[in-house]
Structures are given as structure tokens and as C-alpha cells.
PDB file of C-alpha atoms in Angstrom:
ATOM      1  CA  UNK S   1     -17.485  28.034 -90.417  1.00 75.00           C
ATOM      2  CA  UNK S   2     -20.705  29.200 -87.955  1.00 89.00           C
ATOM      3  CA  UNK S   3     -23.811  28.062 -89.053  1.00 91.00           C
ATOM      4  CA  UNK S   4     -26.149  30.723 -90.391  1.00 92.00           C
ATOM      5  CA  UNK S   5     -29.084  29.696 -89.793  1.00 94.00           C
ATOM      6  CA  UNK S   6     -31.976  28.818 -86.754  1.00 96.00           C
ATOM      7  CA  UNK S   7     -30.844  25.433 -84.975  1.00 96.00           C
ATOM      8  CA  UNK S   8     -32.318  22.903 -83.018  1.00 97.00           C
ATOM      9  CA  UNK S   9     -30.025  21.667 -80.033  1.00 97.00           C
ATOM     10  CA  UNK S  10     -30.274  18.458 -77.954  1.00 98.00           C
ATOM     11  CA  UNK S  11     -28.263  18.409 -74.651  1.00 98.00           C
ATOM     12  CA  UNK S  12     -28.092  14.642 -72.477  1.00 97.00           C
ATOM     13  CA  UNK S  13     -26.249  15.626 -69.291  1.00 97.00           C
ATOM     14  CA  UNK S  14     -24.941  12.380 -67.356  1.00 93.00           C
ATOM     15  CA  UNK S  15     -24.079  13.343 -64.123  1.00 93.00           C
ATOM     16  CA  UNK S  16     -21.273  11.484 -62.268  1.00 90.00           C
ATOM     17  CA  UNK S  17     -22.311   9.537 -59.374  1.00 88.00           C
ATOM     18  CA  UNK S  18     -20.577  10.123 -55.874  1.00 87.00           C
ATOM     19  CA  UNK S  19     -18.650   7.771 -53.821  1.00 86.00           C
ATOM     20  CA  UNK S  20     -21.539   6.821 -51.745  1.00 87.00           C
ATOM     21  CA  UNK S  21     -23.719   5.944 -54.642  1.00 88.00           C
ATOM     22  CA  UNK S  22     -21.282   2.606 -55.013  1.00 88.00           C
ATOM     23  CA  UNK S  23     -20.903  -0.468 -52.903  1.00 89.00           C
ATOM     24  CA  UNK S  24     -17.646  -1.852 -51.716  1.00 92.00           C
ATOM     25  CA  UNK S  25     -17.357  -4.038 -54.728  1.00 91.00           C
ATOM     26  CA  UNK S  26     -18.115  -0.745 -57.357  1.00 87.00           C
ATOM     27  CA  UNK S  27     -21.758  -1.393 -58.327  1.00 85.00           C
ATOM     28  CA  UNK S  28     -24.579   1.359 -58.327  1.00 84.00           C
ATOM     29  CA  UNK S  29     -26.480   0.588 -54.480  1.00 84.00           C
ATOM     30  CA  UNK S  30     -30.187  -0.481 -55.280  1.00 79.00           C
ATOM     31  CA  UNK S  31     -31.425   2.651 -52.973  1.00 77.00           C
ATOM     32  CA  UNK S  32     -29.502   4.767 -55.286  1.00 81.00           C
ATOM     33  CA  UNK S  33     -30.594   3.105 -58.881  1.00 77.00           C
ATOM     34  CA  UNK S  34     -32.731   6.237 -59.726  1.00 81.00           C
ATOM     35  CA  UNK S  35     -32.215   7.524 -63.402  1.00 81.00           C
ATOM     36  CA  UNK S  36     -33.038  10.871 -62.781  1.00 89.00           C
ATOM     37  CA  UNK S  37     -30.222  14.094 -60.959  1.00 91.00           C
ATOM     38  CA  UNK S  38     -32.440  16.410 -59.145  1.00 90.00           C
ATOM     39  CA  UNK S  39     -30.073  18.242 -57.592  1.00 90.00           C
ATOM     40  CA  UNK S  40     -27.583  21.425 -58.384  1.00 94.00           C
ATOM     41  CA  UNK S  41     -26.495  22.724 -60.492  1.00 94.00           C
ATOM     42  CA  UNK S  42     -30.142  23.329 -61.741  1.00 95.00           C
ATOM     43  CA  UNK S  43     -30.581  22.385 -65.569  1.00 95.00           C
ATOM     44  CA  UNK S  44     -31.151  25.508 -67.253  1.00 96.00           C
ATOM     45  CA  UNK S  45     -27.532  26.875 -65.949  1.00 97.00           C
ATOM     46  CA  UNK S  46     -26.003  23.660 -67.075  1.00 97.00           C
ATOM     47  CA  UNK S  47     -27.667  24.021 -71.053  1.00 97.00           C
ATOM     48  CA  UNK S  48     -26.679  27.591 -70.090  1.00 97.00           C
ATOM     49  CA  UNK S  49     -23.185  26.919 -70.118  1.00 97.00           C
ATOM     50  CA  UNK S  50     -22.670  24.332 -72.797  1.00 97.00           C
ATOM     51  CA  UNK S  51     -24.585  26.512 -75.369  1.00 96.00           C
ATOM     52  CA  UNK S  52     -21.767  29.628 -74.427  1.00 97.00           C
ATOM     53  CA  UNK S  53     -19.202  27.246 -75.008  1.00 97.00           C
ATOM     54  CA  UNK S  54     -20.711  26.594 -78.063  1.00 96.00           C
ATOM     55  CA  UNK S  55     -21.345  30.429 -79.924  1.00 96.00           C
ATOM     56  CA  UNK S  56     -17.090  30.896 -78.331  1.00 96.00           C
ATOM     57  CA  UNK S  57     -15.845  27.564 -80.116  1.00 96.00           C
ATOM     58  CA  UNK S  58     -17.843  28.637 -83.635  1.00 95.00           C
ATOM     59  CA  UNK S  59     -21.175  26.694 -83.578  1.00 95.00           C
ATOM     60  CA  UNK S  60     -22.873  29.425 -84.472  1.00 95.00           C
ATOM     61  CA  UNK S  61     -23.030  33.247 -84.428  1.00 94.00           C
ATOM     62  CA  UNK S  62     -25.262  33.134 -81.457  1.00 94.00           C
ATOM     63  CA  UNK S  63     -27.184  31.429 -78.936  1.00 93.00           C
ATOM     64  CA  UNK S  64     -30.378  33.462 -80.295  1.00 95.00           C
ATOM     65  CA  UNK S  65     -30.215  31.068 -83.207  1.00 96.00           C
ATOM     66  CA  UNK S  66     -31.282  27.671 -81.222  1.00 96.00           C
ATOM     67  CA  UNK S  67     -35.014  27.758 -81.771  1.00 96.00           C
ATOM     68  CA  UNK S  68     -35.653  24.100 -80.024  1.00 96.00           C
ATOM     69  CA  UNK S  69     -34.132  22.867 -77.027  1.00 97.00           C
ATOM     70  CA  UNK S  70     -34.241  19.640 -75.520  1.00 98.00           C
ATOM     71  CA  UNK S  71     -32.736  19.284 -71.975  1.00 98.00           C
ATOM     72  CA  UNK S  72     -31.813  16.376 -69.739  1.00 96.00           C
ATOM     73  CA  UNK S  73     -29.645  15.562 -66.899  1.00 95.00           C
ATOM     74  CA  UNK S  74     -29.404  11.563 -65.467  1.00 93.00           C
ATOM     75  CA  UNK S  75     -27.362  10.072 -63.002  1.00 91.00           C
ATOM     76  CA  UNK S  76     -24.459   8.221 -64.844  1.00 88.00           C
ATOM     77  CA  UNK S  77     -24.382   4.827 -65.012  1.00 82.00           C
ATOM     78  CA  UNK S  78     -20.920   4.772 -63.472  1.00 78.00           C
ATOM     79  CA  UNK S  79     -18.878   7.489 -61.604  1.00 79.00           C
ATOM     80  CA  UNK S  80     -18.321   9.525 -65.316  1.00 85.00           C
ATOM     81  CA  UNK S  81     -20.024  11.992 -66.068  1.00 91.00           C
ATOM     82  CA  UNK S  82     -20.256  14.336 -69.312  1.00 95.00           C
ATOM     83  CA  UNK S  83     -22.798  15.559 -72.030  1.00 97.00           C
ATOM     84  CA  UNK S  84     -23.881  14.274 -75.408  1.00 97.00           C
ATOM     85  CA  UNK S  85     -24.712  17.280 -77.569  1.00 98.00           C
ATOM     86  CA  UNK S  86     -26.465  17.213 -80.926  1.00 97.00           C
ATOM     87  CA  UNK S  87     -27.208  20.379 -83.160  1.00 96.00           C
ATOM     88  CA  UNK S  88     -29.207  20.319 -86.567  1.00 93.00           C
ATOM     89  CA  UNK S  89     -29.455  22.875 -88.586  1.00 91.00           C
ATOM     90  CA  UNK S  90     -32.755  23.815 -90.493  1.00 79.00           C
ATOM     91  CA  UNK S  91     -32.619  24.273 -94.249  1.00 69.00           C
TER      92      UNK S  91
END
């Protein structure tokens, strides 16, 4: 069932690492051991897109509802990527 009520959402985007982040032998390059993505796509379109996925699948009634949201996007630590999503309701 949708939750009812404001939420608070959390959204830790790891973005996969290309091909020429890696050496020969598969580990990160030193030159490319920064933590943080600051390329495209630009983070608001990325929270953009997970919350819209979330109101379709039944989170919630709407997007309107998340009253907090915390955003970040990191290089992966390997070539994966994906997004660890937490939502908590208030009572």
C-alpha cells in the first residue's frame, strides 16, 4: 500500500567506472582514485528519475510527499554501478 504521509528520502548513486579508469590487471588507476562523479547526467535528473520510478511502483501517492532529500553520486568502487535508496516515513 502507498504511504500516506510526508517522507524523507536518501538516494547514494554509485556510478560505474569506465574502461579507462582500470589498469591492465583490473584495479582502480591512482590518477583516477577520486570518490566523487562530476560529470553527466547532472544529479538532480538522476534523484529525478529514481523518485518517478518510485510514485509508478507504489512508494507513495506522490513525489510532493518527500519533504527531505539527501543526494549523492560517487564513482564505484569497481565497474558496477547502481543506487542505494532509503525512504522513512514520518509518524
Amino acid at each position: 500500500s502507498r504511504y500516506p504521509g510526508p517522507v524523507k528520502v536518501a538516494l547514494d548513486f554509485a556510478m560505474p567506472r569506465p574502461a579507462a579508469h582500470f589498469t591492465k590487471a583490473g584495479a582502480v588507476k591512482l590518477a583516477k582514485m577520486e570518490a566523487w562523479h562530476t560529470q553527466k547526467p547532472d544529479l538532480d535528473n538522476l534523484a529525478k528519475a529514481v523518485m518517478d520510478c518510485l510514485t509508478a511502483i507504489g512508494i507513495w501517492n506522490d513525489d510532493a510527499q518527500v519533504v527531505r532529500l539527501s543526494v549523492t553520486r560517487q564513482w564505484s568502487p569497481d565497474r558496477a554501478g547502481g543506487c542505494r535508496i532509503v525512504v522513512y516515513g514520518f509518524e
